PDB file of C-alpha atoms in Angstrom:
ATOM      1  CA  MET H   1      -0.049   0.148   0.058  1.00 51.00           C
ATOM      2  CA  ALA H   2       1.487   3.610  -1.017  1.00 57.00           C
ATOM      3  CA  THR H   3       2.180   5.807   1.840  1.00 60.00           C
ATOM      4  CA  GLY H   4       2.691   9.563   1.915  1.00 70.00           C
ATOM      5  CA  ALA H   5       6.128   9.108   2.953  1.00 89.00           C
ATOM      6  CA  LYS H   6       9.008   8.643   0.511  1.00 97.00           C
ATOM      7  CA  ALA H   7      10.705   5.312   0.253  1.00 98.00           C
ATOM      8  CA  ALA H   8      14.477   4.171  -0.129  1.00 98.00           C
ATOM      9  CA  ILE H   9      16.195   0.931  -0.497  1.00 98.00           C
ATOM     10  CA  VAL H  10      19.608   0.994   1.194  1.00 98.00           C
ATOM     11  CA  THR H  11      22.150  -2.076   0.781  1.00 98.00           C
ATOM     12  CA  GLY H  12      24.519  -3.100   2.972  1.00 97.00           C
ATOM     13  CA  ALA H  13      22.637  -1.279   5.585  1.00 97.00           C
ATOM     14  CA  ALA H  14      22.869  -3.499   8.391  1.00 96.00           C
ATOM     15  CA  SER H  15      26.202  -2.186   9.883  1.00 94.00           C
ATOM     16  CA  GLY H  16      28.910   0.494   9.612  1.00 94.00           C
ATOM     17  CA  LEU H  17      28.187   3.366   6.832  1.00 96.00           C
ATOM     18  CA  GLY H  18      24.760   1.338   5.607  1.00 97.00           C
ATOM     19  CA  ARG H  19      23.271   1.523   9.050  1.00 97.00           C
ATOM     20  CA  ALA H  20      24.145   4.899   9.530  1.00 97.00           C
ATOM     21  CA  MET H  21      22.569   5.691   6.361  1.00 98.00           C
ATOM     22  CA  ALA H  22      19.489   3.712   6.910  1.00 98.00           C
ATOM     23  CA  LEU H  23      19.347   5.427  10.572  1.00 98.00           C
ATOM     24  CA  GLY H  24      19.464   8.999   9.063  1.00 97.00           C
ATOM     25  CA  LEU H  25      17.115   8.475   6.241  1.00 98.00           C
ATOM     26  CA  ALA H  26      14.427   7.436   8.786  1.00 97.00           C
ATOM     27  CA  ASP H  27      15.210  10.331  10.975  1.00 97.00           C
ATOM     28  CA  ASP H  28      14.250  12.245   7.908  1.00 97.00           C
ATOM     29  CA  GLY H  29      11.080  10.752   7.643  1.00 97.00           C
ATOM     30  CA  ILE H  30      11.665   8.353   4.636  1.00 98.00           C
ATOM     31  CA  ASP H  31      10.447   4.642   5.244  1.00 98.00           C
ATOM     32  CA  VAL H  32      13.477   2.497   4.705  1.00 98.00           C
ATOM     33  CA  VAL H  33      13.829  -1.064   3.177  1.00 98.00           C
ATOM     34  CA  ALA H  34      17.185  -2.033   4.604  1.00 98.00           C
ATOM     35  CA  VAL H  35      18.908  -4.918   2.610  1.00 98.00           C
ATOM     36  CA  ASP H  36      21.593  -6.922   3.807  1.00 97.00           C
ATOM     37  CA  GLN H  37      22.962 -10.716   4.018  1.00 95.00           C
ATOM     38  CA  ASN H  38      23.166 -10.456   7.922  1.00 96.00           C
ATOM     39  CA  ALA H  39      19.763 -11.492   9.511  1.00 96.00           C
ATOM     40  CA  SER H  40      20.759 -10.857  13.176  1.00 96.00           C
ATOM     41  CA  ALA H  41      22.459  -7.451  12.483  1.00 97.00           C
ATOM     42  CA  LEU H  42      19.110  -6.613  10.172  1.00 97.00           C
ATOM     43  CA  SER H  43      17.345  -7.562  13.663  1.00 97.00           C
ATOM     44  CA  ALA H  44      19.115  -5.169  15.576  1.00 96.00           C
ATOM     45  CA  LEU H  45      19.295  -2.535  12.998  1.00 96.00           C
ATOM     46  CA  ALA H  46      14.725  -2.970  13.123  1.00 96.00           C
ATOM     47  CA  THR H  47      14.962  -2.356  16.771  1.00 96.00           C
ATOM     48  CA  ALA H  48      17.145   0.874  16.666  1.00 95.00           C
ATOM     49  CA  MET H  49      14.640   2.144  14.222  1.00 92.00           C
ATOM     50  CA  THR H  50      11.275   1.601  16.327  1.00 92.00           C
ATOM     51  CA  ASP H  51      11.317   5.612  17.257  1.00 89.00           C
ATOM     52  CA  ARG H  52      12.353   6.927  14.200  1.00 94.00           C
ATOM     53  CA  ARG H  53      10.051   9.252  11.875  1.00 95.00           C
ATOM     54  CA  GLY H  54      10.380   6.806   9.139  1.00 96.00           C
ATOM     55  CA  SER H  55       9.358   3.068   9.341  1.00 95.00           C
ATOM     56  CA  VAL H  56      11.611   0.447   8.771  1.00 96.00           C
ATOM     57  CA  LEU H  57      11.570  -3.226   6.322  1.00 97.00           C
ATOM     58  CA  THR H  58      14.530  -5.648   6.687  1.00 97.00           C
ATOM     59  CA  HIS H  59      15.012  -7.809   3.728  1.00 98.00           C
ATOM     60  CA  GLN H  60      17.749 -10.685   3.839  1.00 97.00           C
ATOM     61  CA  ALA H  61      19.409 -11.045   0.554  1.00 97.00           C
ATOM     62  CA  ASP H  62      22.829 -12.162  -1.218  1.00 95.00           C
ATOM     63  CA  LEU H  63      23.401  -9.584  -3.442  1.00 94.00           C
ATOM     64  CA  ALA H  64      26.015 -11.655  -5.171  1.00 92.00           C
ATOM     65  CA  ARG H  65      22.827 -13.406  -6.691  1.00 93.00           C
ATOM     66  CA  PRO H  66      21.255 -11.792  -9.947  1.00 93.00           C
ATOM     67  CA  ASP H  67      17.890 -13.101  -9.064  1.00 93.00           C
ATOM     68  CA  ALA H  68      17.732 -11.295  -5.603  1.00 96.00           C
ATOM     69  CA  PHE H  69      17.019  -7.910  -6.804  1.00 97.00           C
ATOM     70  CA  ASP H  70      13.528  -8.522  -8.020  1.00 96.00           C
ATOM     71  CA  ALA H  71      12.340  -9.958  -4.859  1.00 97.00           C
ATOM     72  CA  ILE H  72      14.017  -6.880  -2.917  1.00 97.00           C
ATOM     73  CA  VAL H  73      11.527  -4.728  -5.148  1.00 98.00           C
ATOM     74  CA  ALA H  74       8.781  -6.622  -4.934  1.00 98.00           C
ATOM     75  CA  ALA H  75       9.203  -6.558  -1.261  1.00 97.00           C
ATOM     76  CA  ALA H  76       9.446  -2.523  -1.217  1.00 98.00           C
ATOM     77  CA  GLN H  77       6.472  -2.268  -3.435  1.00 97.00           C
ATOM     78  CA  ALA H  78       4.002  -4.617  -1.262  1.00 97.00           C
ATOM     79  CA  ARG H  79       5.139  -2.720   1.952  1.00 97.00           C
ATOM     80  CA  PHE H  80       5.542   0.876   0.873  1.00 97.00           C
ATOM     81  CA  GLY H  81       3.866   0.981  -2.437  1.00 97.00           C
ATOM     82  CA  ARG H  82       6.542   2.907  -4.018  1.00 98.00           C
ATOM     83  CA  ILE H  83      10.721   3.702  -4.496  1.00 98.00           C
ATOM     84  CA  ASP H  84      11.984   7.016  -4.257  1.00 98.00           C
ATOM     85  CA  ILE H  85      15.717   6.564  -3.544  1.00 98.00           C
ATOM     86  CA  LEU H  86      18.273   4.085  -3.958  1.00 98.00           C
ATOM     87  CA  VAL H  87      21.376   3.845  -2.041  1.00 98.00           C
ATOM     88  CA  ASN H  88      24.315   1.279  -3.542  1.00 98.00           C
ATOM     89  CA  ASN H  89      26.193   0.788  -0.457  1.00 98.00           C
ATOM     90  CA  ALA H  90      26.641  -2.848  -0.634  1.00 97.00           C
ATOM     91  CA  ALA H  91      30.416  -4.106  -1.319  1.00 96.00           C
ATOM     92  CA  LEU H  92      32.967  -6.816  -0.591  1.00 95.00           C
ATOM     93  CA  ARG H  93      36.749  -5.810   0.122  1.00 90.00           C
ATOM     94  CA  GLY H  94      39.724  -7.317   0.464  1.00 91.00           C
ATOM     95  CA  GLU H  95      43.437  -7.367   0.144  1.00 94.00           C
ATOM     96  CA  LYS H  96      45.258  -9.545  -2.064  1.00 96.00           C
ATOM     97  CA  PRO H  97      48.609  -9.189  -3.966  1.00 97.00           C
ATOM     98  CA  PHE H  98      47.621  -9.005  -7.750  1.00 97.00           C
ATOM     99  CA  ALA H  99      50.396 -11.907  -8.743  1.00 97.00           C
ATOM    100  CA  GLU H 100      48.407 -14.062  -6.276  1.00 97.00           C
ATOM    101  CA  MET H 101      45.351 -12.849  -7.147  1.00 97.00           C
ATOM    102  CA  ASP H 102      42.898 -15.232  -9.409  1.00 97.00           C
ATOM    103  CA  TYR H 103      39.876 -14.661 -11.428  1.00 98.00           C
ATOM    104  CA  ALA H 104      37.541 -15.929  -8.705  1.00 97.00           C
ATOM    105  CA  ALA H 105      38.730 -13.429  -6.391  1.00 97.00           C
ATOM    106  CA  TRP H 106      38.734 -10.588  -8.922  1.00 97.00           C
ATOM    107  CA  ARG H 107      35.095 -11.416  -9.652  1.00 97.00           C
ATOM    108  CA  GLU H 108      33.763 -11.872  -6.089  1.00 96.00           C
ATOM    109  CA  ILE H 109      34.415  -8.527  -5.461  1.00 97.00           C
ATOM    110  CA  LEU H 110      33.074  -6.942  -9.029  1.00 97.00           C
ATOM    111  CA  ASP H 111      29.963  -9.037  -8.502  1.00 96.00           C
ATOM    112  CA  VAL H 112      28.749  -7.609  -5.403  1.00 96.00           C
ATOM    113  CA  THR H 113      30.220  -4.108  -5.759  1.00 97.00           C
ATOM    114  CA  LEU H 114      29.565  -3.131  -9.310  1.00 97.00           C
ATOM    115  CA  ASP H 115      27.454  -5.686 -10.835  1.00 97.00           C
ATOM    116  CA  GLY H 116      25.090  -5.529  -7.798  1.00 97.00           C
ATOM    117  CA  ALA H 117      24.753  -1.761  -8.132  1.00 98.00           C
ATOM    118  CA  PHE H 118      23.877  -2.534 -11.659  1.00 98.00           C
ATOM    119  CA  HIS H 119      21.198  -5.013 -11.063  1.00 97.00           C
ATOM    120  CA  CYS H 120      19.830  -3.005  -8.298  1.00 98.00           C
ATOM    121  CA  VAL H 121      19.086  -0.131 -10.600  1.00 98.00           C
ATOM    122  CA  LYS H 122      17.828  -1.824 -13.213  1.00 98.00           C
ATOM    123  CA  ALA H 123      15.324  -3.741 -10.671  1.00 98.00           C
ATOM    124  CA  CYS H 124      14.302  -0.457  -9.056  1.00 98.00           C
ATOM    125  CA  LEU H 125      14.381   1.783 -12.284  1.00 98.00           C
ATOM    126  CA  PRO H 126      10.200   1.772 -13.103  1.00 98.00           C
ATOM    127  CA  ALA H 127       9.555   2.604  -9.614  1.00 98.00           C
ATOM    128  CA  LEU H 128      12.003   5.416  -9.371  1.00 98.00           C
ATOM    129  CA  ARG H 129      10.807   6.761 -12.897  1.00 98.00           C
ATOM    130  CA  GLN H 130       7.480   6.508 -11.427  1.00 97.00           C
ATOM    131  CA  SER H 131       8.360   8.688  -8.471  1.00 96.00           C
ATOM    132  CA  GLY H 132       8.917  11.750 -10.694  1.00 93.00           C
ATOM    133  CA  ALA H 133      12.099  12.665  -8.560  1.00 94.00           C
ATOM    134  CA  GLY H 134      14.136  10.094  -7.738  1.00 98.00           C
ATOM    135  CA  THR H 135      17.414   9.687  -6.337  1.00 98.00           C
ATOM    136  CA  ILE H 136      20.300   7.410  -6.732  1.00 98.00           C
ATOM    137  CA  VAL H 137      23.357   7.522  -4.417  1.00 98.00           C
ATOM    138  CA  ASN H 138      26.206   5.112  -4.808  1.00 98.00           C
ATOM    139  CA  ILE H 139      28.816   4.648  -2.610  1.00 98.00           C
ATOM    140  CA  GLY H 140      32.411   5.010  -3.821  1.00 97.00           C
ATOM    141  CA  GLY H 141      35.770   4.558  -2.211  1.00 95.00           C
ATOM    142  CA  LEU H 142      38.568   6.581  -1.019  1.00 94.00           C
ATOM    143  CA  SER H 143      41.372   3.938  -2.878  1.00 93.00           C
ATOM    144  CA  ALA H 144      39.615   4.366  -6.239  1.00 94.00           C
ATOM    145  CA  HIS H 145      40.993   8.085  -6.488  1.00 94.00           C
ATOM    146  CA  THR H 146      44.230   7.755  -4.816  1.00 92.00           C
ATOM    147  CA  GLY H 147      45.058   3.817  -5.643  1.00 94.00           C
ATOM    148  CA  ALA H 148      46.244   1.172  -3.209  1.00 94.00           C
ATOM    149  CA  ALA H 149      48.738  -1.657  -3.118  1.00 95.00           C
ATOM    150  CA  ASN H 150      46.715  -5.179  -2.936  1.00 96.00           C
ATOM    151  CA  ARG H 151      43.688  -3.753  -3.682  1.00 96.00           C
ATOM    152  CA  ALA H 152      43.307  -4.052  -7.749  1.00 97.00           C
ATOM    153  CA  HIS H 153      39.882  -5.824  -7.456  1.00 98.00           C
ATOM    154  CA  VAL H 154      38.463  -3.257  -4.865  1.00 97.00           C
ATOM    155  CA  VAL H 155      39.906  -0.236  -6.736  1.00 97.00           C
ATOM    156  CA  THR H 156      38.829  -1.454 -10.159  1.00 97.00           C
ATOM    157  CA  ALA H 157      35.288  -2.140  -8.634  1.00 97.00           C
ATOM    158  CA  LYS H 158      35.098   1.095  -6.966  1.00 97.00           C
ATOM    159  CA  ALA H 159      36.340   3.261 -10.049  1.00 97.00           C
ATOM    160  CA  GLY H 160      33.701   1.582 -11.833  1.00 98.00           C
ATOM    161  CA  ILE H 161      31.053   3.194  -9.241  1.00 98.00           C
ATOM    162  CA  VAL H 162      32.142   6.406 -10.291  1.00 98.00           C
ATOM    163  CA  GLY H 163      31.728   5.996 -14.203  1.00 98.00           C
ATOM    164  CA  PHE H 164      28.512   4.219 -13.724  1.00 98.00           C
ATOM    165  CA  THR H 165      27.296   7.121 -11.954  1.00 98.00           C
ATOM    166  CA  ARG H 166      28.532   9.804 -14.316  1.00 98.00           C
ATOM    167  CA  ALA H 167      26.667   7.655 -16.926  1.00 98.00           C
ATOM    168  CA  LEU H 168      23.488   7.115 -15.298  1.00 98.00           C
ATOM    169  CA  ALA H 169      23.022  10.702 -14.714  1.00 98.00           C
ATOM    170  CA  HIS H 170      23.003  11.307 -18.163  1.00 98.00           C
ATOM    171  CA  ASP H 171      21.136   8.366 -19.292  1.00 98.00           C
ATOM    172  CA  LEU H 172      18.364   9.173 -16.451  1.00 98.00           C
ATOM    173  CA  ALA H 173      17.951  13.104 -16.094  1.00 98.00           C
ATOM    174  CA  ALA H 174      15.163  13.071 -18.469  1.00 97.00           C
ATOM    175  CA  ASP H 175      13.445  10.982 -16.274  1.00 97.00           C
ATOM    176  CA  GLY H 176      14.222  13.423 -13.214  1.00 97.00           C
ATOM    177  CA  ILE H 177      16.205  10.930 -11.315  1.00 98.00           C
ATOM    178  CA  THR H 178      19.527  12.215 -10.109  1.00 98.00           C
ATOM    179  CA  VAL H 179      22.641   9.783  -9.661  1.00 98.00           C
ATOM    180  CA  ASN H 180      25.443  10.941  -7.581  1.00 98.00           C
ATOM    181  CA  CYS H 181      28.335   9.131  -5.703  1.00 98.00           C
ATOM    182  CA  VAL H 182      29.589   9.721  -1.867  1.00 98.00           C
ATOM    183  CA  VAL H 183      33.208   8.616  -1.392  1.00 96.00           C
ATOM    184  CA  PRO H 184      34.134   7.852   2.339  1.00 95.00           C
ATOM    185  CA  GLY H 185      37.466   7.686   3.629  1.00 88.00           C
ATOM    186  CA  LEU H 186      39.160   7.088   6.888  1.00 86.00           C
ATOM    187  CA  ILE H 187      36.002   6.362   8.774  1.00 88.00           C
ATOM    188  CA  GLY H 188      36.396   4.738  12.267  1.00 75.00           C
ATOM    189  CA  THR H 189      34.209   1.916  12.107  1.00 66.00           C
ATOM    190  CA  PRO H 190      34.250  -1.310  14.472  1.00 60.00           C
ATOM    191  CA  ARG H 191      36.051  -3.973  12.629  1.00 55.00           C
ATOM    192  CA  PRO H 192      36.322  -7.868  13.380  1.00 57.00           C
ATOM    193  CA  LYS H 193      39.545  -9.102  14.703  1.00 61.00           C
ATOM    194  CA  ASP H 194      39.889 -11.317  11.397  1.00 61.00           C
ATOM    195  CA  LYS H 195      39.574  -8.095   9.160  1.00 59.00           C
ATOM    196  CA  PRO H 196      42.087  -5.856  10.087  1.00 58.00           C
ATOM    197  CA  GLU H 197      42.460  -2.158   8.879  1.00 58.00           C
ATOM    198  CA  PRO H 198      43.053  -1.830   5.096  1.00 58.00           C
ATOM    199  CA  ALA H 199      47.258  -1.186   4.691  1.00 55.00           C
ATOM    200  CA  HIS H 200      46.174   1.895   2.652  1.00 52.00           C
ATOM    201  CA  HIS H 201      44.328   3.548   5.811  1.00 52.00           C
ATOM    202  CA  LEU H 202      47.997   4.045   7.329  1.00 54.00           C
ATOM    203  CA  THR H 203      49.110   6.011   4.483  1.00 51.00           C
ATOM    204  CA  HIS H 204      46.490   8.714   4.330  1.00 59.00           C
ATOM    205  CA  GLN H 205      45.856  10.976   7.076  1.00 78.00           C
ATOM    206  CA  THR H 206      42.841  13.649   7.695  1.00 82.00           C
ATOM    207  CA  ILE H 207      43.923  17.361   7.888  1.00 84.00           C
ATOM    208  CA  SER H 208      42.427  17.284  11.514  1.00 81.00           C
ATOM    209  CA  GLY H 209      44.010  13.830  12.233  1.00 83.00           C
ATOM    210  CA  GLU H 210      40.791  12.626  13.293  1.00 84.00           C
ATOM    211  CA  ARG H 211      38.999   9.659  11.683  1.00 84.00           C
ATOM    212  CA  GLY H 212      35.244  10.553  10.613  1.00 91.00           C
ATOM    213  CA  ARG H 213      32.337   8.513  11.801  1.00 94.00           C
ATOM    214  CA  PRO H 214      29.645   6.846   9.827  1.00 94.00           C
ATOM    215  CA  GLU H 215      27.195   9.407  10.523  1.00 96.00           C
ATOM    216  CA  ASP H 216      29.652  11.972   8.717  1.00 95.00           C
ATOM    217  CA  VAL H 217      29.216   9.837   5.531  1.00 97.00           C
ATOM    218  CA  ALA H 218      25.514   9.458   6.015  1.00 97.00           C
ATOM    219  CA  ALA H 219      25.067  13.232   6.437  1.00 98.00           C
ATOM    220  CA  ALA H 220      26.110  13.402   2.729  1.00 98.00           C
ATOM    221  CA  VAL H 221      23.873  10.902   1.564  1.00 98.00           C
ATOM    222  CA  ARG H 222      21.147  12.497   3.479  1.00 98.00           C
ATOM    223  CA  PHE H 223      22.154  15.861   1.598  1.00 98.00           C
ATOM    224  CA  LEU H 224      21.793  14.058  -1.709  1.00 98.00           C
ATOM    225  CA  CYS H 225      18.468  12.247  -1.012  1.00 98.00           C
ATOM    226  CA  GLY H 226      16.824  15.775   0.247  1.00 97.00           C
ATOM    227  CA  PRO H 227      15.033  18.624  -1.222  1.00 95.00           C
ATOM    228  CA  GLY H 228      18.385  20.954  -1.645  1.00 96.00           C
ATOM    229  CA  ALA H 229      20.228  18.792  -3.935  1.00 97.00           C
ATOM    230  CA  LEU H 230      18.043  18.710  -6.846  1.00 96.00           C
ATOM    231  CA  TYR H 231      20.488  20.616  -9.024  1.00 97.00           C
ATOM    232  CA  VAL H 232      23.619  18.206  -7.935  1.00 98.00           C
ATOM    233  CA  ASN H 233      23.911  15.423 -10.420  1.00 98.00           C
ATOM    234  CA  GLY H 234      26.590  13.023 -11.970  1.00 98.00           C
ATOM    235  CA  GLN H 235      29.037  14.042  -9.088  1.00 98.00           C
ATOM    236  CA  ALA H 236      31.673  12.529  -6.589  1.00 97.00           C
ATOM    237  CA  ILE H 237      31.152  14.066  -3.449  1.00 96.00           C
ATOM    238  CA  HIS H 238      34.115  13.013  -1.080  1.00 95.00           C
ATOM    239  CA  ALA H 239      33.707  13.007   2.741  1.00 94.00           C
ATOM    240  CA  ASN H 240      37.066  12.052   3.787  1.00 91.00           C
ATOM    241  CA  GLY H 241      38.218  14.817   6.267  1.00 90.00           C
ATOM    242  CA  GLY H 242      40.683  16.388   3.802  1.00 89.00           C
ATOM    243  CA  ALA H 243      42.580  12.767   3.391  1.00 89.00           C
ATOM    244  CA  TYR H 244      42.253  13.377  -0.515  1.00 88.00           C
ATOM    245  CA  LEU H 245      41.731  16.876  -2.014  1.00 87.00           C
ATOM    246  CA  GLY H 246      42.059  16.203  -5.496  1.00 81.00           C
ATOM    247  CA  ALA H 247      38.742  16.236  -7.923  1.00 61.00           C
TER     248      ALA H 247
END
């Protein structure tokens, strides 16, 4: 059933940056479909969103599967009757020297990070067109702009996200859909013991010397999803505390 509020799909929403984005959009009165593979983290997110202005629907999905995306859209339409915003945040990361990287490791990263964004936009596009003021925000990565050792697959996927953003901005402008990319850098998020901080983070520092918070990146996403960003289109917007000052 359609509601008066806008509705957003956020992938990779159960933890870290995605969690902050989902919570922030709900604080803005936007209904959120939170998509992730981690069922327990989705349950914790749903509990955290009970007192927000927007409501939440959690949806467990494996975004490496191309057939997952139609089900996500169907769930969103059944609950909220509309899709106005898509935040492509889901991504895989890893470190491996290129000489040791096989094609399976290469494809694993691209299948979720880049191909997943493709499949999600394709599935959401009819509803975003119907919105009349649709918004797509793709989440990039600092290393796509600086380069990084042992991350050829990740750098390539995130650089592809920037190119995808710029191409879609041209293709979808006539439908009233804006497409932008938010590029986080050096964010202080908790990491599992078996996933230490990437080595390239140690070679870049912010101007203030402080790491950002997930909410700092979510603030950029919230702006792009709001009424003040209608003239912002095709951009890669960096939220990195000055760790990278390039274009």
